[in-house]
Tab-separated table of C-alpha atoms in Angstrom:
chain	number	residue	atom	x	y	z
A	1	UNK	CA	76.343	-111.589	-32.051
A	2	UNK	CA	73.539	-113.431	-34.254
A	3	UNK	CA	70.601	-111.473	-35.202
A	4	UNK	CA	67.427	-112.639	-33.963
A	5	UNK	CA	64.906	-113.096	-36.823
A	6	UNK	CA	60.720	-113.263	-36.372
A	7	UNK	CA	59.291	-117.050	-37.163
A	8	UNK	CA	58.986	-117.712	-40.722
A	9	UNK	CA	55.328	-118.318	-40.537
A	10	UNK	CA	54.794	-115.272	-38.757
A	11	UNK	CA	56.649	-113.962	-41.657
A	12	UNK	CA	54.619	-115.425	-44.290
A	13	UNK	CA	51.194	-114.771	-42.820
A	14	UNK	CA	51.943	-111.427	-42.189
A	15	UNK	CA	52.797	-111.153	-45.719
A	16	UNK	CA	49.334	-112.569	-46.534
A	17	UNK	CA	48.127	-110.116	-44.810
A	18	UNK	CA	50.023	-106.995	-46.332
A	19	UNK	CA	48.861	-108.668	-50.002
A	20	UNK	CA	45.141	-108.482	-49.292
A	21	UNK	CA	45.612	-104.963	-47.606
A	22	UNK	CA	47.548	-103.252	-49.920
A	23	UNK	CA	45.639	-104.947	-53.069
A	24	UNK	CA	41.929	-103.969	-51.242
A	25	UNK	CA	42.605	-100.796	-49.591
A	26	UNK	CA	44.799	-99.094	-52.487
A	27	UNK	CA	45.660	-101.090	-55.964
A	28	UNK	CA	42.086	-102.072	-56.731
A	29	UNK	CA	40.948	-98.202	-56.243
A	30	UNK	CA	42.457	-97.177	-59.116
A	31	UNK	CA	41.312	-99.812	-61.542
A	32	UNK	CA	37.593	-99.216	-60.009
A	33	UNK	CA	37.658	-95.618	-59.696
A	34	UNK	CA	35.921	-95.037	-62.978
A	35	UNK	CA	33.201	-97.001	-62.554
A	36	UNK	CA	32.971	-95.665	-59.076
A	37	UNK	CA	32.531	-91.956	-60.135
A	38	UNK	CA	30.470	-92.881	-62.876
A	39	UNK	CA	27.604	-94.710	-60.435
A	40	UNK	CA	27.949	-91.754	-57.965
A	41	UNK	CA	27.796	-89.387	-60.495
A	42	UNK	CA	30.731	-87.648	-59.566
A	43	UNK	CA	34.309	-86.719	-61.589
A	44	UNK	CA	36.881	-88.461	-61.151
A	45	UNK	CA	38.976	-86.115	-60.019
A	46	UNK	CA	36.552	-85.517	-57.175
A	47	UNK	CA	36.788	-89.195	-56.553
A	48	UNK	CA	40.779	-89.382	-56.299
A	49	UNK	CA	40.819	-86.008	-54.133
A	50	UNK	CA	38.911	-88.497	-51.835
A	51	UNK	CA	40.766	-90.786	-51.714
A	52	UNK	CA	43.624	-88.153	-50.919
A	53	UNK	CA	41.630	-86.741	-48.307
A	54	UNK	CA	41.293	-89.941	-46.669
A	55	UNK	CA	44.684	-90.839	-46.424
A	56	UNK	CA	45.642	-87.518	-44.655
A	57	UNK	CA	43.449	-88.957	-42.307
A	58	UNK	CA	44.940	-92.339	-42.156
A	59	UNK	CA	48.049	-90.058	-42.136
A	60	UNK	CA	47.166	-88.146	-38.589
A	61	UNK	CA	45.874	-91.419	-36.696
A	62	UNK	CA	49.078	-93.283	-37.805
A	63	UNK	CA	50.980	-91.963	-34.665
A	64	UNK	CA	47.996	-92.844	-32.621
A	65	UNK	CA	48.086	-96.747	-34.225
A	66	UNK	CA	51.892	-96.816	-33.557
A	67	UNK	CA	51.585	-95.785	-29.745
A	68	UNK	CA	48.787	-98.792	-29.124
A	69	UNK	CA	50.680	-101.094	-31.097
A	70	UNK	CA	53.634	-100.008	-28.780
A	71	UNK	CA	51.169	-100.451	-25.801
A	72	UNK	CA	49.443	-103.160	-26.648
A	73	UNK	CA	51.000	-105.292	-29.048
A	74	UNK	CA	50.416	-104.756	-32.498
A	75	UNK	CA	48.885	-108.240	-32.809
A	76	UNK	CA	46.375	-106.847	-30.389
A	77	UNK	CA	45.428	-103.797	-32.895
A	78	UNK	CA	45.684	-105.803	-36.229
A	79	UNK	CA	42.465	-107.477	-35.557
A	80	UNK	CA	40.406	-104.902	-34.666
A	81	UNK	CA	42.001	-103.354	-37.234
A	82	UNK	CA	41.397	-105.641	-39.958
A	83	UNK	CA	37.566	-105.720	-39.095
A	84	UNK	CA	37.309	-102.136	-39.214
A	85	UNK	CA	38.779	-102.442	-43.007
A	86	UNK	CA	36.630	-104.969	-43.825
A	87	UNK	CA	33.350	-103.304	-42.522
A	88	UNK	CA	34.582	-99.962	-44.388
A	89	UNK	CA	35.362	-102.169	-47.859
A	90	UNK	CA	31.601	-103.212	-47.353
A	91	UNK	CA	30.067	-100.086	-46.695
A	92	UNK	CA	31.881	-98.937	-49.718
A	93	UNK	CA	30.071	-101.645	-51.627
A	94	UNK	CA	26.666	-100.855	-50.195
A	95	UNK	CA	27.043	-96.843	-50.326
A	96	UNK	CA	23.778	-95.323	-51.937
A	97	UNK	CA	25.708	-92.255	-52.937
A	98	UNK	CA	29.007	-90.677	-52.982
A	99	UNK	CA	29.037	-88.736	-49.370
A	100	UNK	CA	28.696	-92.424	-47.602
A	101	UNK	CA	31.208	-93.704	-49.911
A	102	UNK	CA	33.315	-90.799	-48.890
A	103	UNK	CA	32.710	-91.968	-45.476
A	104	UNK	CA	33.947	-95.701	-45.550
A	105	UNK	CA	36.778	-94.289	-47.986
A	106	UNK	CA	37.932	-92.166	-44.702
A	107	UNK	CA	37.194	-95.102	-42.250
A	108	UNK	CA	39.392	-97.731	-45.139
A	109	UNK	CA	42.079	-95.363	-44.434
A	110	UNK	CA	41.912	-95.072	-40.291
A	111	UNK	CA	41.851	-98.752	-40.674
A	112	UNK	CA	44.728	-99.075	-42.875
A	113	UNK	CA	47.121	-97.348	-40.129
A	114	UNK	CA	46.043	-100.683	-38.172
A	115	UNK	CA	47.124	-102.901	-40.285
A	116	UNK	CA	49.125	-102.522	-43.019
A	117	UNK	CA	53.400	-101.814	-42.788
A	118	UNK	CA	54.084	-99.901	-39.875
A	119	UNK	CA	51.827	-102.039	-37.538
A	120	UNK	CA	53.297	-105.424	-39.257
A	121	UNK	CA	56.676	-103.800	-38.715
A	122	UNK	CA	56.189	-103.518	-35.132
A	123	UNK	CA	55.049	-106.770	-34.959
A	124	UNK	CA	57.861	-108.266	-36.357
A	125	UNK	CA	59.872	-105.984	-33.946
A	126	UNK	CA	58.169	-107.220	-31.059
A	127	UNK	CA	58.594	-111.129	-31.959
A	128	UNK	CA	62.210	-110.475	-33.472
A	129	UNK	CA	64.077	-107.878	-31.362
A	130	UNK	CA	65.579	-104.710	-32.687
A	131	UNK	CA	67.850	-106.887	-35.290
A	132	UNK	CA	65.022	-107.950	-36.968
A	133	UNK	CA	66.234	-105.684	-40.009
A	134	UNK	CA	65.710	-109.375	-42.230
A	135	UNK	CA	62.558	-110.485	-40.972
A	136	UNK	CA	61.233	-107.004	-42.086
A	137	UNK	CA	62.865	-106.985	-45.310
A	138	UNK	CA	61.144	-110.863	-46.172
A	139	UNK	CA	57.841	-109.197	-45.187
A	140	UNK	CA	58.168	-106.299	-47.730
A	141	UNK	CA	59.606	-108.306	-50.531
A	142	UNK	CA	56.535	-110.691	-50.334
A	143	UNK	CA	54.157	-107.587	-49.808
A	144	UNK	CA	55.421	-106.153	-52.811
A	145	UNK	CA	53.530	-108.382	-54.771
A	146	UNK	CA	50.284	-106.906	-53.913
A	147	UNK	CA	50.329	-104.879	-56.821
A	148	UNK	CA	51.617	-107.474	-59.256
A	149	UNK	CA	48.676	-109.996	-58.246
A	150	UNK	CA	45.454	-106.896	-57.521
A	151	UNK	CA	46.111	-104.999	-60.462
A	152	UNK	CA	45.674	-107.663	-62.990
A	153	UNK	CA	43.003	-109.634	-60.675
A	154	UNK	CA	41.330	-106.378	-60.049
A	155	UNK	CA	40.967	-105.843	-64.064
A	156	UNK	CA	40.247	-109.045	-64.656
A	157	UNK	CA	37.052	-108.974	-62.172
A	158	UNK	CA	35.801	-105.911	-63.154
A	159	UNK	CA	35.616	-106.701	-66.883
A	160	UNK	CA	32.901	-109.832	-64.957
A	161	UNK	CA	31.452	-107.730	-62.207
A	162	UNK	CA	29.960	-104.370	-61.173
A	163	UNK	CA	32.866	-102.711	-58.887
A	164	UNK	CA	30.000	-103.247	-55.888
A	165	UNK	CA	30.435	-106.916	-56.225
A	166	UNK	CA	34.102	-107.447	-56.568
């Protein structure tokens, strides 16, 4: 029996995909976290309980993302998904103070549920068929690099730019 793999371009963009998530929605935090708590006026401790707040609540709606990716193709939630992120990475910009920061933070994190592994996952499941143990294994060796290109990119930015900007 020959095990059915996803497309490689699925594969790749996917990938993409999991880069700009992971690198926007959790590596850059902690690079920009200081700067963060300093414009809020806040400590940064309060600032990374947050951020741990917010992904127990990415944490309780994951089931809920898994069951409409089941339903309705995980293709089908990605997008809205991704939108949702990207609205919640610009209110985050454009937050006067800390509690509507804490607010997109918590919205970031429903988003991230959408988008990032476990909804790419069941993509690739969906496309590939249960033996698509490979396909999944390309997409989280590429994905792995988020941290290797946001971290530095992420410093290197925010030695240029407020975090706001980045």
């Amino acid at each position: 029996m020959t095990e059915k793999t996803a497309p490689a371009g699925l594969i790749w963009a996917l990938g993409l995909t999991q880069i700009i998530g992971y690198g926007t929605l959790y590596y850059s935090f902690s690079i920009l976290a200081p700067a963060m708590a300093r414009d809020f006026s806040v400590p940064l401790d309060w600032l990374f309980g947050l951020l741990s707040l917010s992904l127990l609540f990415g944490g309780l709606i994951a089931p809920k993302a898994g069951a409409w990716a089941d339903r309705f193709g995980a293709g089908r939630v990605m997008v809205p998904g991704s939108i949702a992120a990207g609205i919640a990475l610009m209110a985050a910009a454009y937050s006067p103070n800390a509690i509507a920061f804490g607010i997109s933070l918590v919205v970031m994190e429903l988003a991230s549920a959408f988008v990032l592994y476990g909804t790419a996952f069941a993509a690739i499941v969906q496309i590939g068929g249960r033996d698509a143990q490979r396909s999944i294994t390309h997409l989280t060796l590429i994905a792995g690099f988020a941290s290797t290109l946001f971290w530095p990119l992420t410093g290197t930015l925010s030695s240029q730019f407020d975090w706001p900007t980045i």
